[in-house]
mmCIF file of C-alpha atoms in Angstrom:
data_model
loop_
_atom_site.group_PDB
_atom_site.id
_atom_site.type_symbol
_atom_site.label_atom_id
_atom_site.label_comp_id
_atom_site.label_asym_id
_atom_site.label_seq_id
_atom_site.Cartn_x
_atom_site.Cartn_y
_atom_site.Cartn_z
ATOM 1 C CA UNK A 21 0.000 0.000 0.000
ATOM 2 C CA UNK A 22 2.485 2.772 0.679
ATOM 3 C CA UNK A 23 4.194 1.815 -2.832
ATOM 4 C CA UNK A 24 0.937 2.722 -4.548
ATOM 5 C CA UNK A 25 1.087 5.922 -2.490
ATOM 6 C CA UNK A 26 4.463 6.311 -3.522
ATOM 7 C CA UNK A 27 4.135 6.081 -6.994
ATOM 8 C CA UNK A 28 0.744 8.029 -7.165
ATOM 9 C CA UNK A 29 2.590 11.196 -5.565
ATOM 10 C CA UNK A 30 5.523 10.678 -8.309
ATOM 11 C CA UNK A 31 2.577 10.491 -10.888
ATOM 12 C CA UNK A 32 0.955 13.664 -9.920
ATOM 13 C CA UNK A 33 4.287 15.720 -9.454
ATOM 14 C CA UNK A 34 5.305 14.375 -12.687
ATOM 15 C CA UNK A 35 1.677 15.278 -14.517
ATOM 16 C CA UNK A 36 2.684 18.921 -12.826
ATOM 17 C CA UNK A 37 5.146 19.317 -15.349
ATOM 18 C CA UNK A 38 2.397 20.148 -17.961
ATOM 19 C CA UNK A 39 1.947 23.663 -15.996
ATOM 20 C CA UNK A 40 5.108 24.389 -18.366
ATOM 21 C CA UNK A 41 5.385 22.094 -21.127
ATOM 22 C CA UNK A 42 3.424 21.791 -24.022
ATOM 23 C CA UNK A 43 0.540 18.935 -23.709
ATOM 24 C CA UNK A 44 0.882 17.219 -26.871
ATOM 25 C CA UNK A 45 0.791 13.645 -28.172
ATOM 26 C CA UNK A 46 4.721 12.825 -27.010
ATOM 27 C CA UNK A 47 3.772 14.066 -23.405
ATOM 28 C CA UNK A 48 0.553 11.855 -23.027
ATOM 29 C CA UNK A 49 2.371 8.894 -24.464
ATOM 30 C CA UNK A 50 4.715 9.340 -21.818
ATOM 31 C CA UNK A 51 2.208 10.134 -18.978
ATOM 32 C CA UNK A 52 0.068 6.663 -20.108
ATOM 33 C CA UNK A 53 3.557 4.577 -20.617
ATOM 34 C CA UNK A 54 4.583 5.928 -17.151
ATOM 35 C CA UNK A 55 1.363 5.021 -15.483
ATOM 36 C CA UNK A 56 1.528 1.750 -17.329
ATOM 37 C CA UNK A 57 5.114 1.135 -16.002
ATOM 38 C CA UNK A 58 3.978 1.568 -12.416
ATOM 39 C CA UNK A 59 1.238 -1.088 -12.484
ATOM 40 C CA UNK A 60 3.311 -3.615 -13.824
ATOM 41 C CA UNK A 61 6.555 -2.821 -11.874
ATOM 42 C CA UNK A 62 4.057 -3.051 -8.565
ATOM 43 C CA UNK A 63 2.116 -5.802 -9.602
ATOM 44 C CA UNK A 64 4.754 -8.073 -11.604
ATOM 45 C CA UNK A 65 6.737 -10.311 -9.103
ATOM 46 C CA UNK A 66 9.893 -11.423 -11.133
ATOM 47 C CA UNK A 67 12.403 -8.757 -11.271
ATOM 48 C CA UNK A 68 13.379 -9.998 -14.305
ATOM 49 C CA UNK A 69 10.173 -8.433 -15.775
ATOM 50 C CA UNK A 70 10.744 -5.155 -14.066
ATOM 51 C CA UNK A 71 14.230 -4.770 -14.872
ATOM 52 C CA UNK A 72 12.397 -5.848 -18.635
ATOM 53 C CA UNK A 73 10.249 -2.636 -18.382
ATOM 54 C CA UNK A 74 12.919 -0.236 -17.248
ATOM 55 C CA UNK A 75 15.009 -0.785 -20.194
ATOM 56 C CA UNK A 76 11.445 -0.559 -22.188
ATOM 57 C CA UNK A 77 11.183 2.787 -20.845
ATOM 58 C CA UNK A 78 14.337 3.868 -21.260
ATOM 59 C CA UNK A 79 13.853 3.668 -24.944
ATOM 60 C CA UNK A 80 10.919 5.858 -25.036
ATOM 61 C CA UNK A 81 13.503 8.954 -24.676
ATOM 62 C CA UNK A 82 14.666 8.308 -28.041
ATOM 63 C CA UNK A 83 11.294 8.679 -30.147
ATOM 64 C CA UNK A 84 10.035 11.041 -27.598
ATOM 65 C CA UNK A 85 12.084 13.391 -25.239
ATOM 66 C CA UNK A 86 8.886 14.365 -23.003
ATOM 67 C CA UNK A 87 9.236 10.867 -21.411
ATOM 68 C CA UNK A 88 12.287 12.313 -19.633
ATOM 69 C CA UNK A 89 9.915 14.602 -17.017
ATOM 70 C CA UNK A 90 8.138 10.999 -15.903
ATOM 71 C CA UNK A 91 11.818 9.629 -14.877
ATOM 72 C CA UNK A 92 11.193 9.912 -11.039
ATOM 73 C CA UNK A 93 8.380 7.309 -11.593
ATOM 74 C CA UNK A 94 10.881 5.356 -13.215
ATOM 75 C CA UNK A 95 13.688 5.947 -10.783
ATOM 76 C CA UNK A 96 11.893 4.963 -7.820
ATOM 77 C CA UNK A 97 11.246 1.309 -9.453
ATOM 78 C CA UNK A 98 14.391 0.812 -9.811
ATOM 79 C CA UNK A 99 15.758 1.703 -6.425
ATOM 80 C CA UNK A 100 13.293 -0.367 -4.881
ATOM 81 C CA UNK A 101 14.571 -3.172 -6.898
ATOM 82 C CA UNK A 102 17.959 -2.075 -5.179
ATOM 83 C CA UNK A 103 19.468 -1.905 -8.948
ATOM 84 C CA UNK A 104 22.489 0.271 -8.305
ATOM 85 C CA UNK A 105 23.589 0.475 -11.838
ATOM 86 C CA UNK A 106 20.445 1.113 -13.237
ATOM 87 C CA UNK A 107 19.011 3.548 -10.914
ATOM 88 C CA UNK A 108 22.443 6.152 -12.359
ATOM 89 C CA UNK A 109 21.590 5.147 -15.710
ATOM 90 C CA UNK A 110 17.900 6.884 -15.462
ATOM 91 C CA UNK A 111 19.436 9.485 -12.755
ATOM 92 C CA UNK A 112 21.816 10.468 -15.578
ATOM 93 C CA UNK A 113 19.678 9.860 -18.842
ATOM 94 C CA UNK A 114 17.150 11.833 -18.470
ATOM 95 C CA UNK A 115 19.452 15.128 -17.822
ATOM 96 C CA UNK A 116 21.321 14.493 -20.947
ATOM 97 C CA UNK A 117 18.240 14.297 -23.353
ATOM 98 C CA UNK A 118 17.317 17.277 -21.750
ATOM 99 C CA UNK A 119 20.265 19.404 -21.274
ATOM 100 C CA UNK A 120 19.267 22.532 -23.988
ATOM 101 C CA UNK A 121 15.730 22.313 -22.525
ATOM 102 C CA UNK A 122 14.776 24.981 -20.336
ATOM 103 C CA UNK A 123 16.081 25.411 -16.827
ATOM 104 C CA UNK A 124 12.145 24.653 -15.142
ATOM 105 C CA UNK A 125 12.355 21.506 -16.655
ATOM 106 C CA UNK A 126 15.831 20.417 -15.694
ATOM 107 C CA UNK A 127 14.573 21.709 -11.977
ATOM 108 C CA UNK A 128 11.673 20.100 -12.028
ATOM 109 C CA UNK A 129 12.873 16.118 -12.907
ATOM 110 C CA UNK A 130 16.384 17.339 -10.610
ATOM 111 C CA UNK A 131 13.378 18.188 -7.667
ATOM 112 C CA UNK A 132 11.408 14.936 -8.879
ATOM 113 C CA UNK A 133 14.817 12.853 -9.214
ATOM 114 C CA UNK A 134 15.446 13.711 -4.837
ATOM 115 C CA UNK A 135 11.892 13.258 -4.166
ATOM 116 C CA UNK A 136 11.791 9.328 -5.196
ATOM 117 C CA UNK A 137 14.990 8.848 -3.637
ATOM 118 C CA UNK A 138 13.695 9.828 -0.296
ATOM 119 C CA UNK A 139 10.120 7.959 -0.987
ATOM 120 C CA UNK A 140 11.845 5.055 -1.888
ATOM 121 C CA UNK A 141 14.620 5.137 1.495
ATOM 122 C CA UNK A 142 11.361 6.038 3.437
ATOM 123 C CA UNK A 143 9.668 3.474 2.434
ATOM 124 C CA UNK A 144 12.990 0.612 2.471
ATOM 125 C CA UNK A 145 13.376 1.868 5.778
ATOM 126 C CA UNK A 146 9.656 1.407 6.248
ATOM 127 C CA UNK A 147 9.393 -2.231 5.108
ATOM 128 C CA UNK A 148 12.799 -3.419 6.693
ATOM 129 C CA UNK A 149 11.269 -2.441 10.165
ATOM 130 C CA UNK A 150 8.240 -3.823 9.549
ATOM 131 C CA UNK A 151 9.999 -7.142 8.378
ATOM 132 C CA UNK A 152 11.889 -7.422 11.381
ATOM 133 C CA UNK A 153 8.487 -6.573 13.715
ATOM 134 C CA UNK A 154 6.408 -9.651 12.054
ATOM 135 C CA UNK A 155 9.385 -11.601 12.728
ATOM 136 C CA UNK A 156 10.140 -10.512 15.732
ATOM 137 C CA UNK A 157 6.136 -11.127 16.769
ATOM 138 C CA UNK A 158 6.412 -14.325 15.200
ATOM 139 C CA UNK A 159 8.932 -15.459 17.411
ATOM 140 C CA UNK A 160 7.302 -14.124 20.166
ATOM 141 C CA UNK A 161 4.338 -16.242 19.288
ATOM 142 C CA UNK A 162 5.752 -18.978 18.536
ATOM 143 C CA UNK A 163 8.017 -19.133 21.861
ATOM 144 C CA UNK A 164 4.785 -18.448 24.234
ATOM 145 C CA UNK A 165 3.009 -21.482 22.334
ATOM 146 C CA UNK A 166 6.281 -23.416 22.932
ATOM 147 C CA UNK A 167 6.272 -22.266 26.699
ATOM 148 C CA UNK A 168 2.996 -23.290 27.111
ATOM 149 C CA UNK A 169 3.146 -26.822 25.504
ATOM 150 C CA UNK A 170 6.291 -26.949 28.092
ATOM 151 C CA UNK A 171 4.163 -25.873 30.619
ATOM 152 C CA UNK A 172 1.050 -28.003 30.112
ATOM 153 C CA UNK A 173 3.399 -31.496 29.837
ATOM 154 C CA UNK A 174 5.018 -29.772 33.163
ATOM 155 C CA UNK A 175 1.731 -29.779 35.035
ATOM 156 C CA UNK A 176 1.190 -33.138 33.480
ATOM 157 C CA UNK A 177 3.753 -34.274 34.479
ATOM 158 C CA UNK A 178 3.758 -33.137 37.837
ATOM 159 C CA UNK A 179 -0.365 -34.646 38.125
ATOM 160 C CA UNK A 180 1.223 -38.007 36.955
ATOM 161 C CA UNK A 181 3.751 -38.195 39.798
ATOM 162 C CA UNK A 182 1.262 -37.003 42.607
ATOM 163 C CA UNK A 183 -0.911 -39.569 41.387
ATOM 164 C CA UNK A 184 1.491 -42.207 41.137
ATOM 165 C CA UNK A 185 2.604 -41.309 44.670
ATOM 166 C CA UNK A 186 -0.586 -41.111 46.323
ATOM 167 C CA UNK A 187 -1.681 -44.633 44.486
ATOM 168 C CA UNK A 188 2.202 -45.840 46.122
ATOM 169 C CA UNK A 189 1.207 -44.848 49.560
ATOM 170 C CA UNK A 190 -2.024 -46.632 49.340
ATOM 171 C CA UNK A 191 -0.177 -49.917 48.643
ATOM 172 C CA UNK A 192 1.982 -48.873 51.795
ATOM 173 C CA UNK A 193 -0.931 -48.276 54.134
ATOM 174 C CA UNK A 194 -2.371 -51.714 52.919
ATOM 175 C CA UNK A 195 0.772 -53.670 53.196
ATOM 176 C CA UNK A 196 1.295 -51.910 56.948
ATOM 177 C CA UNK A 197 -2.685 -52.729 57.644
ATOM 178 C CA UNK A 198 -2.123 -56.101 56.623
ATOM 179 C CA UNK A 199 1.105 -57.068 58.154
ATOM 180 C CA UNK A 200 1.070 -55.494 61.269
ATOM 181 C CA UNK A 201 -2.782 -54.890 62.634
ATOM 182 C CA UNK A 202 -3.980 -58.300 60.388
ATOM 183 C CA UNK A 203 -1.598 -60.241 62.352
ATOM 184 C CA UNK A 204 -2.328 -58.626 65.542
ATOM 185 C CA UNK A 205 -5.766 -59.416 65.111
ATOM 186 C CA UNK A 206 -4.897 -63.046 63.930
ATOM 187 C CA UNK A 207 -2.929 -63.412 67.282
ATOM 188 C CA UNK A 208 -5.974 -62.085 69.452
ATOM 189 C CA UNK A 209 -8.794 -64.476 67.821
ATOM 190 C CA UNK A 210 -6.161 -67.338 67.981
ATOM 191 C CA UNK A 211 -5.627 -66.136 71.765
ATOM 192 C CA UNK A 212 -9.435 -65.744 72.692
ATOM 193 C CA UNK A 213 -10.472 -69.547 70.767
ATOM 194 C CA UNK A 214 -7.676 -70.504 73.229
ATOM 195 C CA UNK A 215 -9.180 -69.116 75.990
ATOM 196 C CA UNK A 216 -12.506 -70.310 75.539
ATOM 197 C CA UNK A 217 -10.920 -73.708 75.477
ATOM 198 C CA UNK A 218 -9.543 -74.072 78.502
ATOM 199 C CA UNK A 219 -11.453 -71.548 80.793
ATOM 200 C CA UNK A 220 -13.724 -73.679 83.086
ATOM 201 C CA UNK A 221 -16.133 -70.579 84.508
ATOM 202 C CA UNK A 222 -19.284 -70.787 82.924
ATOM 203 C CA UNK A 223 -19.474 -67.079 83.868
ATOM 204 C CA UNK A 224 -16.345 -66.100 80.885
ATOM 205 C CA UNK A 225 -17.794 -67.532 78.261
ATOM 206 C CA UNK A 226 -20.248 -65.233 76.762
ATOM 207 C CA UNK A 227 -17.719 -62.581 77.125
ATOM 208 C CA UNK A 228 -15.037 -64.537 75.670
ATOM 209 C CA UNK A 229 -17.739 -65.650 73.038
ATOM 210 C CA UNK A 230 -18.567 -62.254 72.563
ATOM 211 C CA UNK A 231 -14.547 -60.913 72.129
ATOM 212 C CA UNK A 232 -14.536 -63.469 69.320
ATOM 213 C CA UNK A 233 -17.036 -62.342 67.420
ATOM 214 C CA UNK A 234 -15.969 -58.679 67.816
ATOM 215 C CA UNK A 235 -12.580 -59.718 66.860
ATOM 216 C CA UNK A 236 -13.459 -61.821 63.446
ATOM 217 C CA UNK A 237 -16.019 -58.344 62.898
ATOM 218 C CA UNK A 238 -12.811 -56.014 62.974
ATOM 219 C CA UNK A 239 -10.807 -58.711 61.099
ATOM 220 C CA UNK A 240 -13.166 -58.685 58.265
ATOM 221 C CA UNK A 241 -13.611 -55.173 58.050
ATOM 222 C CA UNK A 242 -9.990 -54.848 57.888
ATOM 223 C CA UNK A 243 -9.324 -57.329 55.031
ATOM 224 C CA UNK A 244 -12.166 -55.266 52.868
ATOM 225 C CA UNK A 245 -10.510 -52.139 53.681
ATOM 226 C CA UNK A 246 -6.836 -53.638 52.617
ATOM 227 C CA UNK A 247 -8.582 -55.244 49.370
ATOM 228 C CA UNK A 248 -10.333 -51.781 48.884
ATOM 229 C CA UNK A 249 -7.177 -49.892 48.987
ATOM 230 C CA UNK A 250 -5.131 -52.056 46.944
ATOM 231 C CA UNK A 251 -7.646 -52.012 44.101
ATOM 232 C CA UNK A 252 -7.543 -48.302 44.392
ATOM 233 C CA UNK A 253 -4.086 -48.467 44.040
ATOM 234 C CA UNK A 254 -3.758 -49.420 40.885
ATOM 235 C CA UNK A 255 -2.399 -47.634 38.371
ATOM 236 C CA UNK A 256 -3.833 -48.571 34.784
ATOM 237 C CA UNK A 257 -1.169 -47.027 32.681
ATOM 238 C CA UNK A 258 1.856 -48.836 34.374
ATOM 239 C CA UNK A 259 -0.602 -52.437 34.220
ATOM 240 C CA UNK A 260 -0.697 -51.942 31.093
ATOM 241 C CA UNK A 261 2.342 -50.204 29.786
ATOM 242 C CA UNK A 262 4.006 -53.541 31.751
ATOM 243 C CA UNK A 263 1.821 -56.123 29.978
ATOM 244 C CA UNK A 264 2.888 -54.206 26.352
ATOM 245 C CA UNK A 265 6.842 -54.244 27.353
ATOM 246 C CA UNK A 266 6.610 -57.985 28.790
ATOM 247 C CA UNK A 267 5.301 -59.040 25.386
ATOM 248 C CA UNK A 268 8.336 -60.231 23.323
ATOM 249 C CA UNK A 269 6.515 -61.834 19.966
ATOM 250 C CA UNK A 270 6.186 -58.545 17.963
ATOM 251 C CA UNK A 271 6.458 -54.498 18.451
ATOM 252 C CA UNK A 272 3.988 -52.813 20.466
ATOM 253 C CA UNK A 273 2.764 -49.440 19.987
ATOM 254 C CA UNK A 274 0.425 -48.013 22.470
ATOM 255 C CA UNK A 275 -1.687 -44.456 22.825
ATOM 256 C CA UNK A 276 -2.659 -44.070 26.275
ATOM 257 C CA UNK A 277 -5.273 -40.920 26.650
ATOM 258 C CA UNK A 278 -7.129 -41.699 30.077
ATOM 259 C CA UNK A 279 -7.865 -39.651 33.158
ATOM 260 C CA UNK A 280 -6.939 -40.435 36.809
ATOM 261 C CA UNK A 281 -10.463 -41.704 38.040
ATOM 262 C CA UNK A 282 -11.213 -44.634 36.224
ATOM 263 C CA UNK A 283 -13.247 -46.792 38.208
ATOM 264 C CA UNK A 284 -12.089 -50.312 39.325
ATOM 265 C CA UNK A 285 -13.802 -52.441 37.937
ATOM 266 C CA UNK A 286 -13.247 -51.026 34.278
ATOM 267 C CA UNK A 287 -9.425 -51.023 35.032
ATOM 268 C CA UNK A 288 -9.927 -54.577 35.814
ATOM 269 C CA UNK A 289 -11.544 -55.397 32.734
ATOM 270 C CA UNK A 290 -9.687 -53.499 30.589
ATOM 271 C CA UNK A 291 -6.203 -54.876 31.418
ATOM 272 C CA UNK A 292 -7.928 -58.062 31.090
ATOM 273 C CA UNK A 293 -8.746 -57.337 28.088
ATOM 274 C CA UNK A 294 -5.378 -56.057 27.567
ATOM 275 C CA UNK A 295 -4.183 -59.230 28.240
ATOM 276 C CA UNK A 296 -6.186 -61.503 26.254
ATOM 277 C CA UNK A 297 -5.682 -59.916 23.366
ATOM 278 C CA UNK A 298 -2.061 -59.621 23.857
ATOM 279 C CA UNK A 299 -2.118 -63.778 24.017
ATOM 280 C CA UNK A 300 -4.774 -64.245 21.202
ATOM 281 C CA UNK A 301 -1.925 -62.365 19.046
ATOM 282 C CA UNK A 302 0.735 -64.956 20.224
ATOM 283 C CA UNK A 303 -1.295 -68.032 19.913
ATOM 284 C CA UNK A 304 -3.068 -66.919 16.748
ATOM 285 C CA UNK A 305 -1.853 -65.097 14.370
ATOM 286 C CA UNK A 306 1.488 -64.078 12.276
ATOM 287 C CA UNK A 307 1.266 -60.615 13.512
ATOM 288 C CA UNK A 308 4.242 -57.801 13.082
ATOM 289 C CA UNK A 309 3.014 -55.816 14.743
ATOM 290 C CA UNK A 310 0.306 -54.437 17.532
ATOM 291 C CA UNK A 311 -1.301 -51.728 17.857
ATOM 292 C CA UNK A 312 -3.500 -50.293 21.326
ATOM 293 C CA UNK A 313 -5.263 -47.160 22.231
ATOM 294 C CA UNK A 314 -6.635 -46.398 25.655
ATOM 295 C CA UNK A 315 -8.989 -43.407 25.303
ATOM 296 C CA UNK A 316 -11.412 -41.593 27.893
ATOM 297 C CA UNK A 317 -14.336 -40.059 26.458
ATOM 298 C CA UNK A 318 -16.743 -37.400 28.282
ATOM 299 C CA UNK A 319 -18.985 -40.271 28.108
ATOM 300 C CA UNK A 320 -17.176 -43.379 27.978
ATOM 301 C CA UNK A 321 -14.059 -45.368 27.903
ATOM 302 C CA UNK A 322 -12.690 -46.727 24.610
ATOM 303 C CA UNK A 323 -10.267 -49.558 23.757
ATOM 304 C CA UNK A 324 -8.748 -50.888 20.206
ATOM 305 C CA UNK A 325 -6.469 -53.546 19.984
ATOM 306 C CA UNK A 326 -5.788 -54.198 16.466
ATOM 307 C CA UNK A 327 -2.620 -56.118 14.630
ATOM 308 C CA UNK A 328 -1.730 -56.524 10.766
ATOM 309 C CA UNK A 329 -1.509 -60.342 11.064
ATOM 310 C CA UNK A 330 -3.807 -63.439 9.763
ATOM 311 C CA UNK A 331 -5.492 -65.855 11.950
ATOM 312 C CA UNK A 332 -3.923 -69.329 11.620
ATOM 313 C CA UNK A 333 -6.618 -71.322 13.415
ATOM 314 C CA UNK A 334 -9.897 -70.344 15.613
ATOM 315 C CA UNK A 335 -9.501 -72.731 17.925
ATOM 316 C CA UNK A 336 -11.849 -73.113 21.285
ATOM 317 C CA UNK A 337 -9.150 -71.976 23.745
ATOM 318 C CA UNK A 338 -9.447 -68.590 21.581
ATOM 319 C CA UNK A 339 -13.308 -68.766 21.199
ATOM 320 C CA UNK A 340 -13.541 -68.852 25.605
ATOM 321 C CA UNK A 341 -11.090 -66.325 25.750
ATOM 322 C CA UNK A 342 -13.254 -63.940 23.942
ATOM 323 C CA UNK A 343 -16.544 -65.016 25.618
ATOM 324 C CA UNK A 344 -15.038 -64.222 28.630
ATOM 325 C CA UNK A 345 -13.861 -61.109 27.134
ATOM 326 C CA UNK A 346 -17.385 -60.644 25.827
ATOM 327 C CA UNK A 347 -18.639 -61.182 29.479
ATOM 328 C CA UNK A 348 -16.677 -58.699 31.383
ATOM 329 C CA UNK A 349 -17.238 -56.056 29.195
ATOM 330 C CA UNK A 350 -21.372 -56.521 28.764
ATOM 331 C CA UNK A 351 -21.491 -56.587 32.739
ATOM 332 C CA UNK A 352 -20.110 -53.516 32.715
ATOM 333 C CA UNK A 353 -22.795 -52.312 29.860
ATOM 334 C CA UNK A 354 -20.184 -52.439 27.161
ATOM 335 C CA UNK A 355 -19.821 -53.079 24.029
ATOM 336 C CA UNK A 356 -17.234 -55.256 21.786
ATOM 337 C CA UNK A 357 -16.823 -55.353 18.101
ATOM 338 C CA UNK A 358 -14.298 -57.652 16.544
ATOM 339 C CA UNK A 359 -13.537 -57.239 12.834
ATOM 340 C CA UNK A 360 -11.236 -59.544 11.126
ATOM 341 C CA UNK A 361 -10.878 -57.388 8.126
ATOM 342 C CA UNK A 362 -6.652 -56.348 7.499
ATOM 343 C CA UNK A 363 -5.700 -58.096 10.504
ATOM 344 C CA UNK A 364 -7.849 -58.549 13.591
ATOM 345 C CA UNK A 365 -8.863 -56.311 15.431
ATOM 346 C CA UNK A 366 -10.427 -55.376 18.969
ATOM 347 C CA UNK A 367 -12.963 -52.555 19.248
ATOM 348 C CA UNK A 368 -14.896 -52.063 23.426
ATOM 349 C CA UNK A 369 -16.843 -49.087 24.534
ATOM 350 C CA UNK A 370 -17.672 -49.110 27.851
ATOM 351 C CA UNK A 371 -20.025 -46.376 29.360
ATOM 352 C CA UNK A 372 -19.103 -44.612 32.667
ATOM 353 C CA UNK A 373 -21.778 -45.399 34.825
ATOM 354 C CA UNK A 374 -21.600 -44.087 38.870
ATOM 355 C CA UNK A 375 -21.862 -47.790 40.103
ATOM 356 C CA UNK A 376 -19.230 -48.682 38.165
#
């Protein structure tokens, strides 16, 4: 845009020269060839072209001198194409077709000669700075994006540790439940059927009777809350990131995208799952490779299993393997779809449900 400002002001100061020069047919020529020049200098991208149309124009002085006052036009063309040699050629031309003209016109293109070389260093100057501010924007852009990719895998990563810490000290509160208060409360039952053996006052047994009972209560409740906390302590990427690196008959690629709060029972299922398919490859098929996705949904879970192999026999170990695949998953009110189609391949949705 502030090229076609440019070159309009050259136009116009060169179209003042007509306040003294005769308007004939040479001067219009040259007005409309010097207009013409503009547009395509502007709007022609190879310099080659440009450079084409300079030349062009410089041959316009020899059939008609008038073409000399629209030389600022010209000039500034060519010092935005940064043409050195050039640019003298049509500061120098110009002066010597006209040099027994009158001294208003050899003012006039001297006056029209400075005034493109400071529109066209303006404007340089102009584009350089704004060249360096888009870049300098687009860095800054593109650094904040990187700094927040780098923070958002920071925060992940930081989520992933305080989960896998809190599930680790889970396992340690059931391991210290069951070792140390599980066997203390193993001792005391085997210490109060011991007493009810040999005590001989009819007057200790109901209370002896009664510390029994209380005893195999707490004992009970204890072993639900140790099973409780170990199943809530497991973590369903490492299960299955282990089950993927522990299987040695082909590469396995896996996209895990699930959230922290998956229920129990679906991480059961799904590792078995997992699992299952994982031997189905090994016992059935000629597989290369294996390929699973983990993936939470808003409203469910989603699992694919697929491989690029061919099934060498459906025999009825593999048939019960994926009825009882087929059964976990529809207690759960999934859904499986197996498609032997370019391999074989494993497709569940399970829905999250809250007594799941």
């Amino acid at each position: 845009m502030k090229q076609i400002m440019d070159r309009g002001i050259l136009l116009i100061y060169c179209l003042s020269s007509a306040f003294f020069t005769e308007i004939n047919t040479g001067f219009l020529t040259a007005f409309l060839c010097a207009v013409i020049y503009s547009c395509l200098h502007y709007y022609t991208g190879r310099r080659n072209y440009r450079l084409l149309s300079s030349l062009l124009y410089l041959l316009l002085l020899i059939p008609i001198p008038e073409a000399a006052l629209f030389f600022p036009a010209v000039l500034y063309g060519s010092l935005m194409d940064n043409c050195r040699a050039l640019s003298v050629i049509l500061g120098v031309l110009p002066f010597l077709r006209l040099w027994k003209s009158p001294w208003e016109q050899l003012s006039f293109l001297l006056i029209g000669m400075l005034l493109a070389l400071l529109l066209s260093y303006h404007t340089l100057t102009y584009t350089s700075l704004e060249q360096q501010f888009k870049k300098i924007r687009d860095d800054s852009v593109e650094r904040n994006l990187l700094l927040k990719e780098k923070n958002q895998a920071l925060l992940e990563k930081q989520d992933n540790e305080i989960y896998t810490a809190t599930l680790r000290e889970r396992n340690r509160i059931a391991r210290e439940i069951h070792d140390n208060v599980g066997h203390m409360l193993s001792r005391s039952i085997l210490l109060t059927g011991a007493a009810r053996t040999i005590s001989r006052d009819p007057a200790l047994a109901p209370s002896l009777e009664q510390l029994e009972n209380t005893l195999n209560t707490a004992m009970t409740n204890i072993r639900e809350s140790v099973h409780d906390l170990h199943d809530e302590s497991i973590n369903l990427r490492e299960a299955i990131e282990g089950l993927t690196e522990a299987f040695t008959f082909c590469p396995v690629s896996l996209e895990y995208d699930m959230g922290y709060e998956v229920p129990k029972s679906v991480k059961y299922c799904l590792i078995a799952v997992v699992k299952e398919a994982l031997n189905n490859v090994m016992r059935h098929s000629n597989a290369s490779q294996v390929h699973i996705i983990l993936r939470e949904h808003p409203a469910l879970y989603q699992l694919t299993a697929e491989d690029n192999g061919t099934r060498k026999n459906s025999g009825g170990e593999d048939g019960l393997g994926l009825l009882n695949m087929k059964d976990r998953i529809t207690a759960l009110g999934g859904m499986l779809h197996i498609q032997p189609v370019g391999g074989f391949r494993i497709f569940i949705t399970i829905p999250k449900r809250e007594d799941c």
